[in-house]
Amino acid sequence: MDLMDISFKNEIATAIGRAVRSAYGDKLPEIYGAFKTDETGFDVFIESKLEIPKDIKLGDYAFPTFVLAKIVREKPVEIAGKIAGLLDNDSFSVAGPYINCTVSTSRVAETILPQIFERGGGFGGSTIGEGKKIVIDFSSPNIAKPFGVGHLRSTAIGNSLYRIFEKLGFECVGVNHLGDWGTQFGKMILAFIKWGDRKELEKEPVKYLYDLYVRFHREEEEDPSLSDDARNWFRKLEKGDSEAVELWNLFKDYSLREFERIYKILGIKFDHYTGESFYNDKMDAVIERLDKAGLTKMSQGALIVDLEEYGMTPCLLRKADGATLYSTRDLAGIFYRHESYDFHKAVYVVGSAQQDHFKQVFKVIELLGEDYADRLVHVGFGWIKFADKAMSTRKGTVIFLEDVIDTATRKATEIIMKKNPDLPDIEATAQMIGLGAIIFADLGVKKHKDVNFSWEEVLNFEGETGPYLQYTHARLSALLRKYEKDVAADVDFGLFQSLEEKALLMHLYRFDSVIEIAAEKYEPNFIAEYLLELAAVFNRFYQRKDTHGKLIKIISDNEQETGARMLLVAGVRTVMKEGLRLMGIEAPEQM
RNA sequence: GCCCCCGUGGCGUAAUGGAUAGCGCAACAGCCUCCGGAGCUGUUGGUCCAGGUUCGAUUCCUGGCGGGGGUACCA
């Protein structure tokens, strides 16, 4: 028995559809014509028009009659009255032009709660992605540069999308397309040869390389010849010059060790670390393939694919000096991923600044006539700004992600020491909370907007924050600890009477559709918004008072009532924990 | 110049084209004889401008204004 198959929405739509048919039998051909449907499709159409009223007191679903007004040439209010008169069910009511429908609380409860109870963390998942692979390219920091907070967006969004798609049954492949190739390494190598010292490098490798990088860009402004020398060094690296390769390997080893430490803290794993250098020996094949297709041409000494007729600047394959570019490497990456994974979608979680780049590259694939061209997706996002400024690696104004994690963790430790000094394993919990605050500061904002990442914002654990969600989870967990019996699913669902309980149940009911929308729009923020609302609704339920202003406790002397409420509490906790997991945030039992 | 993104109270943020624009921070006023106050309740305050489409626009279209990004040999 799967009660979810008989959704409330579907039932309501069918009832309304039936009423419309009997009210406007003579005008049905026009109605069906207007909505390009037939009798069987009509109820589906109605269902698609159902809305959730702003105020839960109005009902749980609403049908706006405006859509029919023009066709039947009657006022929406009259239509609503006429249709409602034919609905022989007192769960429907009319409010102006809307037909509102209320589902009984017990009905919602008996549908949703046993299901959460049985499926646990699997609740909200589906199998729509079964047998399909999604390659997600995310994080992708540059070797020999620090992991700054600027890298957080791709990392957090990509990791969350990975988990969201996985929950929908897709097989995900997480790829870290390390920036380990390109002219910048000519710069690093040159800078190290000019000013570097191996002993100093060993002490704090990434910091040391970063200082060299900043110095290079400072001196480059005074002495432009450095730019040419750097390009020259990159060309030598590409040709396998032993000195260049040795240094490059050295930088790469140090950096990878550093990155892996940070990913471990964040709880993120990649299936593959295939950086740009991985494609170095695949460049010729790319160019050959494009040549054969007749897409390439020389222009100003460089090899390009001309995209002018599509209103784009050309896609550069090889520079005048013979070195390849990131477009060439991304094309190689697409070919490789297609051959290796036969993906359903290949997703690139990369900043919006690179939108034109991906448009070009995807266009080239399309021009090759590849059928998977429209399955390439660039998920762009805005900048992380700190104190209203974008951070620049070159200028040395980067804020290290690890410093932010440390500061947030320290702040969490202080708060725990004050509020809950007996908490076991304070250190681990504080880190969970610090990370929760940081990740939520990112995912709490729609991806295409810039994130204003100030210390004040990250270190504030009150209001709409990660720690607020974690706190709510800890509070739910505390209730379950205090309730010494096992939670059981066979409760009296008729005991759910209050509006607060209804709101909670309806919200739990929406979880799976929120996950689907988040996946469809590649937008983890939907999960964040959903959980904030879940926490708010629960906390209102938790602190509701009777008419005398006395707190109505969840755990009371009434065993039946308590049992029912605890089933609800367990359900909310499961969804909260699972939702946080989808964002890459851990949920502490205590904090 | 051209292309893309953003513009919602003092600040931050939400709203499949729908009902009275929802939250958070800050401020002010309340709520623990406490199932965890990292919470809850209340108050003040908002859709950049001008047109258009629509029964209905924060949302869609056109044109401005403001901010950010991109605009072939960086990634």
CSV table of C-alpha atoms in Angstrom, one decimal, chain A residues 135-560:
chain,number,residue,atom,x,y,z
A,135,VAL,CA,28.8,14.1,-13.9
A,136,ILE,CA,29.2,17.1,-11.6
A,137,ASP,CA,32.3,19.2,-12.0
A,138,PHE,CA,32.7,21.3,-8.9
A,139,SER,CA,35.1,23.0,-6.5
A,140,SER,CA,38.1,22.9,-8.9
A,141,PRO,CA,40.6,25.1,-7.1
A,142,ASN,CA,43.8,26.2,-8.6
A,143,ILE,CA,47.0,24.5,-7.6
A,144,ALA,CA,49.6,26.6,-5.9
A,145,LYS,CA,47.0,29.0,-4.7
A,146,PRO,CA,45.3,29.1,-1.4
A,147,PHE,CA,41.8,27.7,-0.9
A,148,GLY,CA,40.0,31.0,-0.3
A,149,VAL,CA,36.4,31.6,0.7
A,150,GLY,CA,35.8,32.4,-2.9
A,151,HIS,CA,36.0,28.7,-3.6
A,152,LEU,CA,33.3,28.0,-1.2
A,153,ARG,CA,30.4,28.6,-3.6
A,154,SER,CA,31.3,26.0,-6.2
A,155,THR,CA,32.3,23.6,-3.5
A,156,ALA,CA,29.1,23.9,-1.4
A,157,ILE,CA,26.7,24.1,-4.3
A,158,GLY,CA,28.3,21.3,-6.2
A,159,ASN,CA,28.5,19.0,-3.2
A,160,SER,CA,24.8,19.7,-2.4
A,161,LEU,CA,23.7,19.1,-6.0
A,162,TYR,CA,25.6,15.8,-5.8
A,163,ARG,CA,23.7,14.7,-2.8
A,164,ILE,CA,20.3,16.0,-4.2
A,165,PHE,CA,20.7,14.1,-7.4
A,166,GLU,CA,21.9,11.0,-5.7
A,167,LYS,CA,18.7,11.1,-3.5
A,168,LEU,CA,16.6,11.2,-6.7
A,169,GLY,CA,18.3,7.9,-7.8
A,170,PHE,CA,20.9,9.3,-10.2
A,171,GLU,CA,24.4,7.9,-10.2
A,172,CYS,CA,26.6,10.9,-9.5
A,173,VAL,CA,30.2,11.3,-10.5
A,174,GLY,CA,32.0,14.1,-8.7
A,175,VAL,CA,34.9,15.5,-10.6
A,176,ASN,CA,37.4,18.0,-9.2
A,177,HIS,CA,38.7,19.7,-12.3
A,178,LEU,CA,41.8,21.1,-10.6
A,179,GLY,CA,43.3,24.2,-12.1
A,180,ASP,CA,46.7,22.6,-12.4
A,181,TRP,CA,47.7,23.7,-15.9
A,182,GLY,CA,48.0,27.0,-17.8
A,183,THR,CA,50.1,30.1,-18.1
A,184,GLN,CA,49.8,30.8,-14.3
A,185,PHE,CA,52.2,27.9,-13.8
A,186,GLY,CA,54.7,29.6,-16.0
A,187,LYS,CA,54.4,32.5,-13.6
A,188,MET,CA,54.8,30.3,-10.6
A,189,ILE,CA,57.8,28.5,-12.0
A,190,LEU,CA,59.5,31.7,-13.0
A,191,ALA,CA,58.8,33.3,-9.7
A,192,PHE,CA,60.2,30.4,-7.8
A,193,ILE,CA,63.3,30.3,-9.9
A,194,LYS,CA,63.9,34.0,-9.4
A,195,TRP,CA,63.0,34.4,-5.8
A,196,GLY,CA,62.2,31.0,-4.3
A,197,ASP,CA,63.9,28.9,-1.7
A,198,ARG,CA,63.1,25.2,-1.1
A,199,LYS,CA,63.7,25.3,2.6
A,200,GLU,CA,61.3,28.2,3.0
A,201,LEU,CA,58.8,26.4,0.8
A,202,GLU,CA,58.7,23.3,3.0
A,203,LYS,CA,57.6,25.3,6.1
A,204,GLU,CA,54.3,26.6,4.9
A,205,PRO,CA,54.1,25.6,1.2
A,206,VAL,CA,50.8,27.1,0.1
A,207,LYS,CA,51.3,30.3,2.0
A,208,TYR,CA,54.8,30.6,0.6
A,209,LEU,CA,53.6,30.0,-3.0
A,210,TYR,CA,50.8,32.4,-2.5
A,211,ASP,CA,53.3,35.1,-1.4
A,212,LEU,CA,55.4,34.4,-4.5
A,213,TYR,CA,52.4,34.7,-6.7
A,214,VAL,CA,51.4,38.0,-5.3
A,215,ARG,CA,54.9,39.3,-5.6
A,216,PHE,CA,55.0,38.2,-9.2
A,217,HIS,CA,52.0,40.2,-10.1
A,218,ARG,CA,53.3,43.3,-8.3
A,219,GLU,CA,56.7,43.1,-10.1
A,220,GLU,CA,55.0,42.3,-13.4
A,221,GLU,CA,53.4,45.7,-13.4
A,222,GLU,CA,56.8,47.3,-13.2
A,223,ASP,CA,58.4,44.9,-15.6
A,224,PRO,CA,56.1,43.7,-18.4
A,225,SER,CA,58.9,41.4,-19.8
A,226,LEU,CA,58.1,39.0,-17.0
A,227,SER,CA,54.8,38.2,-18.7
A,228,ASP,CA,56.6,36.9,-21.7
A,229,ASP,CA,59.1,34.9,-19.7
A,230,ALA,CA,56.2,33.3,-17.8
A,231,ARG,CA,54.5,32.3,-21.0
A,232,ASN,CA,57.7,30.9,-22.1
A,233,TRP,CA,58.0,28.8,-19.0
A,234,PHE,CA,54.5,27.4,-19.5
A,235,ARG,CA,55.4,26.4,-23.0
A,236,LYS,CA,58.4,24.6,-21.7
A,237,LEU,CA,56.2,22.8,-19.1
A,238,GLU,CA,53.8,21.8,-21.9
A,239,LYS,CA,56.7,20.3,-23.8
A,240,GLY,CA,58.0,18.4,-20.9
A,241,ASP,CA,61.0,20.4,-19.9
A,242,SER,CA,62.5,18.5,-16.9
A,243,GLU,CA,63.1,21.5,-14.6
A,244,ALA,CA,59.6,22.9,-15.2
A,245,VAL,CA,57.9,19.6,-14.7
A,246,GLU,CA,59.9,18.9,-11.5
A,247,LEU,CA,58.8,22.2,-10.0
A,248,TRP,CA,55.2,21.8,-11.2
A,249,ASN,CA,55.0,18.4,-9.5
A,250,LEU,CA,56.4,19.9,-6.3
A,251,PHE,CA,53.7,22.6,-6.2
A,252,LYS,CA,51.0,20.2,-7.1
A,253,ASP,CA,51.9,17.7,-4.4
A,254,TYR,CA,51.9,20.3,-1.7
A,255,SER,CA,48.7,21.9,-2.8
A,256,LEU,CA,46.8,18.6,-3.1
A,257,ARG,CA,47.7,17.6,0.4
A,258,GLU,CA,46.4,21.0,1.6
A,259,PHE,CA,43.1,20.7,-0.4
A,260,GLU,CA,42.5,17.2,0.8
A,261,ARG,CA,42.8,18.3,4.3
A,262,ILE,CA,40.1,20.9,3.8
A,263,TYR,CA,37.8,18.6,1.9
A,264,LYS,CA,38.1,16.2,4.8
A,265,ILE,CA,37.0,18.9,7.2
A,266,LEU,CA,34.1,19.7,5.0
A,267,GLY,CA,33.1,16.1,4.6
A,268,ILE,CA,33.4,16.2,0.8
A,269,LYS,CA,34.7,13.4,-1.4
A,270,PHE,CA,35.4,13.4,-5.1
A,271,ASP,CA,35.2,10.4,-7.4
A,272,HIS,CA,37.9,11.8,-9.6
A,273,TYR,CA,40.7,14.4,-9.4
A,274,THR,CA,41.1,14.9,-13.1
A,275,GLY,CA,42.6,18.3,-13.4
A,276,GLU,CA,43.4,20.2,-16.5
A,277,SER,CA,46.9,18.6,-16.8
A,278,PHE,CA,45.1,15.3,-17.2
A,279,TYR,CA,44.1,16.4,-20.6
A,280,ASN,CA,47.5,17.6,-21.7
A,281,ASP,CA,48.1,14.6,-23.9
A,282,LYS,CA,44.6,14.8,-25.4
A,283,MET,CA,45.0,18.2,-27.0
A,284,ASP,CA,46.1,17.1,-30.4
A,285,ALA,CA,43.2,14.7,-30.7
A,286,VAL,CA,40.8,17.5,-29.9
A,287,ILE,CA,42.3,19.8,-32.5
A,288,GLU,CA,42.4,17.0,-35.1
A,289,ARG,CA,38.8,16.2,-34.5
A,290,LEU,CA,37.7,19.8,-35.0
A,291,ASP,CA,40.0,20.1,-38.0
A,292,LYS,CA,38.3,17.2,-39.6
A,293,ALA,CA,34.9,18.6,-39.0
A,294,GLY,CA,36.1,21.7,-40.8
A,295,LEU,CA,35.4,24.0,-37.8
A,296,THR,CA,38.9,25.4,-37.3
A,297,LYS,CA,40.7,28.3,-38.8
A,298,MET,CA,43.7,30.5,-38.2
A,299,SER,CA,43.2,34.1,-37.1
A,300,GLN,CA,45.8,36.5,-35.9
A,301,GLY,CA,48.2,33.6,-35.5
A,302,ALA,CA,45.9,31.6,-33.3
A,303,LEU,CA,43.8,28.6,-34.1
A,304,ILE,CA,40.2,29.3,-33.5
A,305,VAL,CA,36.6,28.1,-34.1
A,306,ASP,CA,34.8,31.1,-35.5
A,307,LEU,CA,31.5,31.7,-33.8
A,308,GLU,CA,30.7,35.1,-35.1
A,309,GLU,CA,27.5,34.0,-36.9
A,310,TYR,CA,26.2,33.0,-33.5
A,311,GLY,CA,27.0,36.3,-32.0
A,312,MET,CA,29.9,35.0,-30.0
A,313,THR,CA,33.6,35.7,-29.9
A,314,PRO,CA,35.8,32.9,-31.3
A,315,CYS,CA,36.6,29.9,-29.2
A,316,LEU,CA,40.4,29.8,-29.0
A,317,LEU,CA,42.1,26.4,-29.3
A,318,ARG,CA,45.7,27.3,-29.6
A,319,LYS,CA,47.5,30.5,-28.9
A,320,ALA,CA,49.9,32.2,-31.4
A,321,ASP,CA,52.8,30.8,-29.3
A,322,GLY,CA,51.5,27.2,-29.7
A,323,ALA,CA,50.2,26.7,-26.2
A,324,THR,CA,46.6,25.5,-25.6
A,325,LEU,CA,43.9,27.2,-23.6
A,326,TYR,CA,41.3,26.3,-21.2
A,327,SER,CA,38.7,26.0,-23.9
A,328,THR,CA,40.8,23.3,-25.6
A,329,ARG,CA,41.1,21.5,-22.3
A,330,ASP,CA,37.4,21.8,-21.5
A,331,LEU,CA,36.6,20.3,-24.9
A,332,ALA,CA,38.9,17.4,-24.2
A,333,GLY,CA,37.2,17.1,-20.8
A,334,ILE,CA,33.8,16.9,-22.4
A,335,PHE,CA,34.9,14.2,-24.9
A,336,TYR,CA,36.5,12.3,-22.1
A,337,ARG,CA,33.5,12.4,-19.9
A,338,HIS,CA,31.2,11.4,-22.6
A,339,GLU,CA,33.3,8.4,-23.5
A,340,SER,CA,33.9,7.4,-19.9
A,341,TYR,CA,30.6,7.9,-18.4
A,342,ASP,CA,27.9,8.2,-21.1
A,343,PHE,CA,26.3,10.8,-18.9
A,344,HIS,CA,22.7,11.9,-18.8
A,345,LYS,CA,23.9,15.3,-17.8
A,346,ALA,CA,27.3,16.9,-17.4
A,347,VAL,CA,27.1,19.7,-14.9
A,348,TYR,CA,29.7,22.4,-14.5
A,349,VAL,CA,29.4,24.3,-11.2
A,350,VAL,CA,31.5,27.3,-12.1
A,351,GLY,CA,31.1,31.0,-11.5
A,352,SER,CA,28.9,33.1,-13.8
A,353,ALA,CA,31.9,35.0,-15.0
A,354,GLN,CA,32.7,32.1,-17.2
A,355,GLN,CA,29.2,31.9,-18.8
A,356,ASP,CA,30.5,33.0,-22.2
A,357,HIS,CA,33.3,30.5,-22.1
A,358,PHE,CA,30.8,27.6,-21.5
A,359,LYS,CA,28.5,29.0,-24.2
A,360,GLN,CA,31.3,28.8,-26.7
A,361,VAL,CA,32.5,25.4,-25.7
A,362,PHE,CA,29.0,23.9,-25.7
A,363,LYS,CA,28.4,25.6,-29.1
A,364,VAL,CA,31.4,23.9,-30.5
A,365,ILE,CA,30.1,20.5,-29.3
A,366,GLU,CA,26.8,21.3,-30.9
A,367,LEU,CA,28.5,22.3,-34.2
A,368,LEU,CA,30.2,18.9,-34.2
A,369,GLY,CA,26.7,17.4,-34.3
A,370,GLU,CA,27.0,15.6,-31.0
A,371,ASP,CA,23.6,14.7,-29.6
A,372,TYR,CA,24.7,15.3,-26.0
A,373,ALA,CA,25.4,19.0,-26.6
A,374,ASP,CA,22.1,19.9,-25.0
A,375,ARG,CA,22.9,17.8,-21.9
A,376,LEU,CA,25.8,20.0,-21.0
A,377,VAL,CA,24.8,22.3,-18.2
A,378,HIS,CA,26.7,25.3,-16.8
A,379,VAL,CA,25.4,26.1,-13.3
A,380,GLY,CA,26.7,29.6,-12.7
A,381,PHE,CA,26.6,31.6,-9.5
A,382,GLY,CA,27.5,35.0,-8.1
A,383,TRP,CA,30.6,36.1,-6.3
A,384,ILE,CA,31.4,35.8,-2.6
A,385,LYS,CA,32.2,39.3,-1.5
A,386,PHE,CA,33.9,40.1,1.7
A,387,ALA,CA,33.2,43.5,3.2
A,388,ASP,CA,31.6,44.5,-0.1
A,389,LYS,CA,34.8,43.6,-2.1
A,390,ALA,CA,35.5,40.7,-4.3
A,391,MET,CA,38.7,39.0,-3.3
A,392,SER,CA,41.6,38.9,-5.6
A,393,THR,CA,44.2,36.2,-5.6
A,394,ARG,CA,46.6,38.4,-7.5
A,395,LYS,CA,46.3,41.3,-5.2
A,396,GLY,CA,46.7,39.1,-2.2
A,397,THR,CA,43.4,40.1,-0.6
A,398,VAL,CA,42.2,36.5,-0.4
A,399,ILE,CA,40.7,35.2,2.9
A,400,PHE,CA,41.6,31.6,3.5
A,401,LEU,CA,38.6,29.3,4.0
A,402,GLU,CA,40.4,27.5,6.7
A,403,ASP,CA,40.8,30.8,8.7
A,404,VAL,CA,37.1,31.3,8.4
A,405,ILE,CA,36.4,27.8,9.6
A,406,ASP,CA,38.7,28.2,12.5
A,407,THR,CA,37.2,31.5,13.6
A,408,ALA,CA,33.6,30.2,13.3
A,409,THR,CA,34.6,27.1,15.2
A,410,ARG,CA,36.2,29.1,18.0
A,411,LYS,CA,33.0,31.2,18.2
A,412,ALA,CA,30.9,28.1,18.5
A,413,THR,CA,33.2,26.8,21.2
A,414,GLU,CA,32.8,30.0,23.2
A,415,ILE,CA,29.0,29.7,23.0
A,416,ILE,CA,29.1,26.0,24.1
A,417,MET,CA,31.3,26.8,27.0
A,418,LYS,CA,28.8,29.3,28.2
A,419,LYS,CA,25.6,27.4,27.6
A,420,ASN,CA,26.5,23.8,27.7
A,421,PRO,CA,29.9,23.2,29.2
A,422,ASP,CA,29.2,19.6,30.1
A,423,LEU,CA,28.6,18.7,26.5
A,424,PRO,CA,30.7,15.7,25.5
A,425,ASP,CA,33.1,16.2,22.6
A,426,ILE,CA,32.8,19.9,22.5
A,427,GLU,CA,35.5,20.2,19.8
A,428,ALA,CA,33.8,18.1,17.2
A,429,THR,CA,30.4,19.7,17.9
A,430,ALA,CA,31.9,23.2,17.7
A,431,GLN,CA,33.3,22.4,14.3
A,432,MET,CA,30.0,21.0,13.1
A,433,ILE,CA,28.4,24.3,14.1
A,434,GLY,CA,31.1,26.5,12.6
A,435,LEU,CA,30.8,24.6,9.3
A,436,GLY,CA,27.1,24.7,9.5
A,437,ALA,CA,27.2,28.5,9.8
A,438,ILE,CA,29.6,28.9,6.9
A,439,ILE,CA,27.9,26.5,4.5
A,440,PHE,CA,24.5,28.0,5.2
A,441,ALA,CA,25.8,31.5,4.7
A,442,ASP,CA,26.4,30.3,1.1
A,443,LEU,CA,23.5,28.0,0.4
A,444,GLY,CA,21.1,30.3,2.2
A,445,VAL,CA,21.2,32.7,-0.8
A,446,LYS,CA,20.0,32.0,-4.4
A,447,LYS,CA,23.0,31.0,-6.4
A,448,HIS,CA,22.9,33.7,-9.0
A,449,LYS,CA,23.1,36.4,-6.3
A,450,ASP,CA,26.3,37.6,-4.8
A,451,VAL,CA,26.9,36.5,-1.3
A,452,ASN,CA,28.0,39.2,1.2
A,453,PHE,CA,30.3,37.3,3.4
A,454,SER,CA,31.1,39.4,6.4
A,455,TRP,CA,32.4,38.2,9.7
A,456,GLU,CA,29.3,39.6,11.3
A,457,GLU,CA,27.2,37.4,9.1
A,458,VAL,CA,29.2,34.2,9.4
A,459,LEU,CA,29.6,34.5,13.2
A,460,ASN,CA,26.0,35.3,13.9
A,461,PHE,CA,24.4,32.1,15.0
A,462,GLU,CA,20.9,33.5,15.5
A,463,GLY,CA,18.0,33.9,13.2
A,464,GLU,CA,18.1,32.3,9.7
A,465,THR,CA,21.4,30.5,10.0
A,466,GLY,CA,22.8,27.0,9.9
A,467,PRO,CA,23.2,26.8,13.7
A,468,TYR,CA,19.5,27.7,14.1
A,469,LEU,CA,18.6,24.6,12.0
A,470,GLN,CA,21.1,22.5,14.0
A,471,TYR,CA,19.8,23.8,17.2
A,472,THR,CA,16.3,22.8,16.2
A,473,HIS,CA,17.6,19.4,15.4
A,474,ALA,CA,19.3,19.1,18.8
A,475,ARG,CA,16.1,20.2,20.5
A,476,LEU,CA,14.1,17.5,18.6
A,477,SER,CA,16.7,15.0,19.6
A,478,ALA,CA,16.4,16.1,23.2
A,479,LEU,CA,12.7,15.4,23.1
A,480,LEU,CA,13.2,11.9,21.8
A,481,ARG,CA,15.8,11.3,24.5
A,482,LYS,CA,13.5,12.5,27.2
A,483,TYR,CA,10.6,10.4,25.9
A,484,GLU,CA,11.8,7.2,27.2
A,485,LYS,CA,9.6,4.9,25.2
A,486,ASP,CA,10.1,3.9,21.6
A,487,VAL,CA,8.3,5.9,19.0
A,488,ALA,CA,5.6,3.9,17.4
A,489,ALA,CA,3.7,4.5,14.1
A,490,ASP,CA,0.4,3.1,15.2
A,491,VAL,CA,-1.0,6.1,16.9
A,492,ASP,CA,-4.4,7.7,16.9
A,493,PHE,CA,-4.1,10.1,14.1
A,494,GLY,CA,-7.3,11.8,15.1
A,495,LEU,CA,-5.5,13.3,17.9
A,496,PHE,CA,-3.8,15.8,15.6
A,497,GLN,CA,-6.1,18.8,16.0
A,498,SER,CA,-4.1,22.0,16.2
A,499,LEU,CA,-3.3,24.4,13.4
A,500,GLU,CA,0.4,24.1,14.4
A,501,GLU,CA,0.4,20.4,13.9
A,502,LYS,CA,-1.4,20.8,10.6
A,503,ALA,CA,1.2,23.3,9.4
A,504,LEU,CA,4.0,20.9,10.3
A,505,LEU,CA,2.4,17.9,8.6
A,506,MET,CA,1.7,19.8,5.4
A,507,HIS,CA,5.2,21.0,5.4
A,508,LEU,CA,6.6,17.5,5.8
A,509,TYR,CA,4.4,16.5,3.0
A,510,ARG,CA,6.1,18.9,0.6
A,511,PHE,CA,9.6,17.6,1.2
A,512,ASP,CA,9.9,15.4,-1.9
A,513,SER,CA,8.6,18.1,-4.3
A,514,VAL,CA,11.1,20.6,-2.9
A,515,ILE,CA,14.0,18.2,-3.6
A,516,GLU,CA,12.7,17.7,-7.1
A,517,ILE,CA,12.5,21.5,-7.7
A,518,ALA,CA,16.0,22.0,-6.2
A,519,ALA,CA,17.4,19.4,-8.7
A,520,GLU,CA,15.4,20.8,-11.7
A,521,LYS,CA,16.7,24.3,-11.0
A,522,TYR,CA,20.1,23.2,-9.8
A,523,GLU,CA,19.4,25.3,-6.7
A,524,PRO,CA,20.2,24.0,-3.2
A,525,ASN,CA,18.8,27.2,-1.8
A,526,PHE,CA,15.3,25.7,-2.1
A,527,ILE,CA,16.3,23.1,0.5
A,528,ALA,CA,17.7,25.8,2.8
A,529,GLU,CA,14.5,27.8,2.6
A,530,TYR,CA,12.4,24.7,3.2
A,531,LEU,CA,14.3,23.8,6.3
A,532,LEU,CA,14.1,27.4,7.7
A,533,GLU,CA,10.4,27.2,7.4
A,534,LEU,CA,10.3,23.7,8.9
A,535,ALA,CA,12.3,24.9,11.9
A,536,ALA,CA,10.1,28.0,12.3
A,537,VAL,CA,6.9,25.9,12.1
A,538,PHE,CA,8.2,23.4,14.5
A,539,ASN,CA,9.5,25.9,17.0
A,540,ARG,CA,6.1,27.6,17.0
A,541,PHE,CA,4.5,24.3,17.7
A,542,TYR,CA,7.0,23.6,20.4
A,543,GLN,CA,6.4,26.9,22.2
A,544,ARG,CA,2.7,27.2,21.7
A,545,LYS,CA,0.6,28.3,24.7
A,546,ASP,CA,-2.9,27.8,25.8
A,547,THR,CA,-5.4,30.6,26.3
A,548,HIS,CA,-4.0,31.2,29.8
A,549,GLY,CA,-0.5,31.7,28.4
A,550,LYS,CA,0.7,28.4,29.7
A,551,LEU,CA,3.0,26.3,27.6
A,552,ILE,CA,1.5,23.2,26.1
A,553,LYS,CA,4.1,20.6,26.4
A,554,ILE,CA,4.6,17.8,23.9
A,555,ILE,CA,5.4,15.2,26.5
A,556,SER,CA,2.4,15.1,28.9
A,557,ASP,CA,0.6,12.7,31.2
A,558,ASN,CA,-1.7,11.7,28.3
A,559,GLU,CA,0.0,8.7,26.8
A,560,GLN,CA,-2.1,8.7,23.6
